[in-house]
Coordinates of C-alpha atoms in Angstrom, one line a residue:
Chain A
A1 CA 104.5 156.9 96.8
Q2 CA 102.0 158.8 94.9
S3 CA 101.3 162.4 95.8
V4 CA 99.0 165.1 94.4
T5 CA 99.6 168.8 94.4
Q6 CA 96.8 171.4 93.7
L7 CA 98.2 174.8 92.9
G8 CA 96.1 177.6 94.3
S9 CA 94.0 177.0 97.5
H10 CA 91.6 179.7 96.3
V11 CA 90.5 180.6 92.9
S12 CA 87.9 183.3 92.1
V13 CA 86.3 183.9 88.8
S14 CA 83.5 185.9 87.3
E15 CA 80.3 184.2 86.3
G16 CA 80.7 183.1 82.6
A17 CA 84.5 183.0 82.7
L18 CA 86.8 180.1 82.2
V19 CA 87.5 177.9 85.2
L20 CA 90.9 176.4 85.5
L21 CA 91.9 174.4 88.6
R22 CA 95.4 172.9 88.5
C23 CA 96.5 169.4 89.7
N24 CA 99.9 167.8 89.4
Y25 CA 100.7 164.2 90.4
S26 CA 103.9 162.5 91.0
S27 CA 104.3 158.9 89.7
S28 CA 106.5 157.0 87.4
V29 CA 103.6 154.8 86.3
P30 CA 100.4 155.9 84.6
P31 CA 98.1 157.0 87.4
Y32 CA 94.4 156.7 88.0
L33 CA 93.2 160.3 88.7
F34 CA 90.0 161.8 89.9
W35 CA 88.4 165.1 90.5
Y36 CA 85.8 165.4 93.3
V37 CA 83.6 168.4 94.2
Q38 CA 82.5 169.2 97.8
Y39 CA 79.6 171.6 98.1
P40 CA 79.2 173.2 101.6
N41 CA 78.4 170.8 104.3
Q42 CA 78.1 167.9 102.0
G43 CA 80.1 164.8 101.0
L44 CA 82.3 164.4 98.0
Q45 CA 80.8 163.9 94.6
L46 CA 82.8 162.5 91.6
L47 CA 83.2 164.9 88.6
L48 CA 85.3 162.8 86.5
K49 CA 88.1 160.1 86.4
Y50 CA 91.0 159.2 84.2
T51 CA 91.8 155.6 83.9
S52 CA 94.3 155.3 81.0
A53 CA 91.7 155.6 78.2
A54 CA 91.2 159.0 76.5
T55 CA 93.4 161.8 77.7
L56 CA 90.6 164.3 77.6
V57 CA 88.0 163.3 80.1
K58 CA 84.5 164.8 80.2
G59 CA 82.7 164.8 83.4
I60 CA 79.4 166.1 84.9
N61 CA 78.2 169.8 85.1
G62 CA 80.3 170.7 81.9
F63 CA 83.6 170.0 83.6
E64 CA 86.5 168.3 81.7
A65 CA 90.1 167.5 82.5
E66 CA 93.1 166.7 80.3
F67 CA 95.8 164.2 81.3
K68 CA 99.2 165.3 80.2
K69 CA 101.8 162.8 81.0
S70 CA 104.7 165.0 79.9
E71 CA 103.6 167.7 82.4
T72 CA 102.3 165.2 85.1
S73 CA 99.2 167.2 85.2
F74 CA 95.5 166.7 85.3
H75 CA 93.9 170.2 85.2
L76 CA 90.2 170.7 85.6
T77 CA 88.5 173.2 83.3
K78 CA 85.0 174.5 82.5
P79 CA 84.4 177.0 79.7
S80 CA 81.8 179.1 81.5
A81 CA 81.5 179.3 85.3
H82 CA 78.2 179.3 86.9
M83 CA 77.3 180.5 90.4
S84 CA 76.4 177.0 91.4
D85 CA 80.0 175.9 90.7
A86 CA 81.2 177.6 93.9
A87 CA 82.6 174.7 96.0
E88 CA 85.7 172.9 97.1
Y89 CA 87.4 170.8 94.4
F90 CA 89.7 168.0 95.1
C91 CA 92.1 166.2 92.8
A92 CA 92.9 162.7 93.9
A93 CA 95.0 159.7 92.8
I94 CA 95.1 156.0 93.5
S95 CA 98.2 155.2 95.5
G96 CA 99.2 151.6 95.9
G97 CA 96.5 148.9 96.0
Y98 CA 93.0 148.6 97.3
N99 CA 91.8 151.7 95.6
K100 CA 93.6 153.9 98.2
L101 CA 92.9 157.5 97.3
I102 CA 95.4 160.2 98.0
F103 CA 93.9 163.7 97.9
G104 CA 95.4 167.1 97.1
A105 CA 94.8 169.9 99.5
G106 CA 91.7 171.2 97.7
T107 CA 91.0 174.3 95.8
R108 CA 88.1 176.6 96.9
L109 CA 86.4 178.0 93.8
A110 CA 84.4 181.3 94.3
V111 CA 82.2 182.6 91.5
H112 CA 81.2 186.2 91.6
P113 CA 78.6 188.0 89.5
Chain B
D1 CA 67.5 156.3 98.3
T2 CA 70.7 157.3 100.1
A3 CA 73.7 155.4 98.7
V4 CA 76.1 155.9 101.6
S5 CA 74.7 157.1 104.9
Q6 CA 76.3 158.1 108.1
T7 CA 74.9 158.6 111.6
P8 CA 75.1 160.9 113.3
K9 CA 75.6 164.0 111.1
Y10 CA 76.8 166.0 114.1
L11 CA 78.5 164.9 117.2
V12 CA 79.5 167.1 120.0
T13 CA 81.2 165.6 123.0
Q14 CA 83.7 166.2 125.9
M15 CA 87.3 165.2 125.9
G16 CA 87.9 161.7 127.2
N17 CA 84.5 160.3 126.1
D18 CA 84.1 157.3 123.8
K19 CA 81.9 157.8 120.7
S20 CA 80.9 155.8 117.6
I21 CA 80.0 156.8 114.0
K22 CA 78.1 154.4 111.9
C23 CA 78.1 154.0 108.1
E24 CA 75.9 152.0 105.8
Q25 CA 76.0 151.6 102.1
N26 CA 73.2 150.1 99.8
L27 CA 75.2 150.0 96.7
G28 CA 76.3 146.3 97.1
H29 CA 80.0 147.3 97.1
D30 CA 82.6 145.0 98.7
T31 CA 84.8 147.7 100.2
M32 CA 84.4 150.6 102.6
Y33 CA 86.6 153.4 103.8
W34 CA 87.0 156.0 106.5
Y35 CA 88.5 159.4 105.8
K36 CA 89.2 162.2 108.1
Q37 CA 88.9 165.9 106.9
D38 CA 90.6 168.4 109.1
S39 CA 89.9 172.0 109.7
K40 CA 91.9 173.0 106.6
K41 CA 89.8 170.6 104.5
F42 CA 92.6 168.2 104.0
L43 CA 91.3 164.6 103.4
K44 CA 93.3 161.6 104.5
I45 CA 92.4 157.9 104.5
M46 CA 92.3 156.1 107.8
F47 CA 91.0 152.6 107.2
S48 CA 89.4 150.3 104.6
Y49 CA 87.6 147.0 104.8
N50 CA 87.0 144.6 102.0
N51 CA 84.4 142.0 102.6
K52 CA 84.8 142.6 106.4
E53 CA 88.6 142.2 106.3
L54 CA 90.8 145.2 107.1
I55 CA 93.0 145.9 104.1
I56 CA 94.2 149.6 104.7
N57 CA 95.3 150.7 108.2
E58 CA 97.1 154.0 108.0
T59 CA 99.0 155.6 110.8
V60 CA 96.1 156.3 113.1
P61 CA 96.1 156.3 116.9
N62 CA 94.9 153.0 118.3
R63 CA 92.1 154.9 120.1
F64 CA 90.4 154.6 116.6
S65 CA 88.9 151.2 116.0
P66 CA 87.0 150.4 112.9
K67 CA 84.5 147.5 112.9
S68 CA 82.7 145.9 109.9
P69 CA 79.9 143.6 110.9
D70 CA 79.2 142.9 107.3
K71 CA 80.2 144.3 104.0
A72 CA 77.4 146.8 103.9
H73 CA 78.4 148.5 107.3
L74 CA 81.6 150.1 108.6
N75 CA 81.6 151.7 112.0
L76 CA 84.3 153.8 113.6
H77 CA 84.7 153.7 117.4
I78 CA 86.9 156.4 119.1
N79 CA 88.1 156.0 122.6
S80 CA 89.3 158.7 124.9
L81 CA 88.5 161.5 122.6
E82 CA 91.0 164.4 122.2
L83 CA 90.6 167.9 120.9
G84 CA 92.7 167.0 117.9
D85 CA 90.0 164.4 116.9
S86 CA 87.6 167.3 116.0
A87 CA 87.2 166.9 112.3
V88 CA 84.6 165.7 109.6
Y89 CA 84.7 162.0 109.2
F90 CA 83.6 160.6 105.8
C91 CA 82.7 157.0 104.9
A92 CA 83.0 155.8 101.4
S93 CA 82.4 152.7 99.5
S94 CA 83.6 151.1 96.2
Q95 CA 83.7 147.9 94.3
L96 CA 87.2 146.6 94.6
G97 CA 86.6 143.3 92.7
G98 CA 86.0 143.4 88.9
S99 CA 87.1 146.6 87.2
A100 CA 90.1 148.2 88.7
Y101 CA 89.9 151.5 90.4
N102 CA 86.3 152.1 90.5
E103 CA 85.2 155.4 92.0
Q104 CA 84.5 155.7 95.6
F105 CA 81.0 157.0 96.7
F106 CA 81.1 159.2 99.8
G107 CA 78.7 159.7 102.6
P108 CA 77.5 163.2 103.8
G109 CA 80.1 163.2 106.6
T110 CA 79.9 163.3 110.4
R111 CA 81.2 166.6 112.0
L112 CA 82.8 165.7 115.3
T113 CA 83.5 168.4 117.8
V114 CA 85.4 167.6 120.9
L115 CA 85.1 170.3 123.7

């Protein structure tokens, strides 16, 4: 069964600094991977998804993620953090059929001036 | 235009009560889901319906019963509420047919508090 691990439950960066949120998956077959963002008291919004096309995936709000099969990783990055990026970020993978999503534990991103 | 809507947004109730949460999507999707997010923000799928047919049924107490009157609606009924049911419940929808692994669109969540 698929599982998703997010390293670091809390990440704090300065405004303008690089954002790096880590995600590793476990699977022997190419996965379908997603990054979702959850702003306070809101639902989840898709940032980007990997579906076996290009390994570097660009998403909304300047985020991108690189799929690395050799490292079973799908880390999320943004070159320059903005205060509005402060939120909870979830990495997720399809597990089995029917679009069943398995989520990582989430990483809370704090951005300070 | 709200794509996936849930009612109510907040629900506070006593232990032992029965309550329902409603979800509607206007995206024309054929599949809907219920997720539970606990106090530590961990998200776990509970159920999924495809064209009114139950396709995912995770290990959930049978006090939880989903109902899908049509493919645009998926309701969650909870009997005999317990303290541990306190959580945020998210509804989501996606198009299962056609392209594989389409993204799921999430509703705003329903925060259930059991006292």
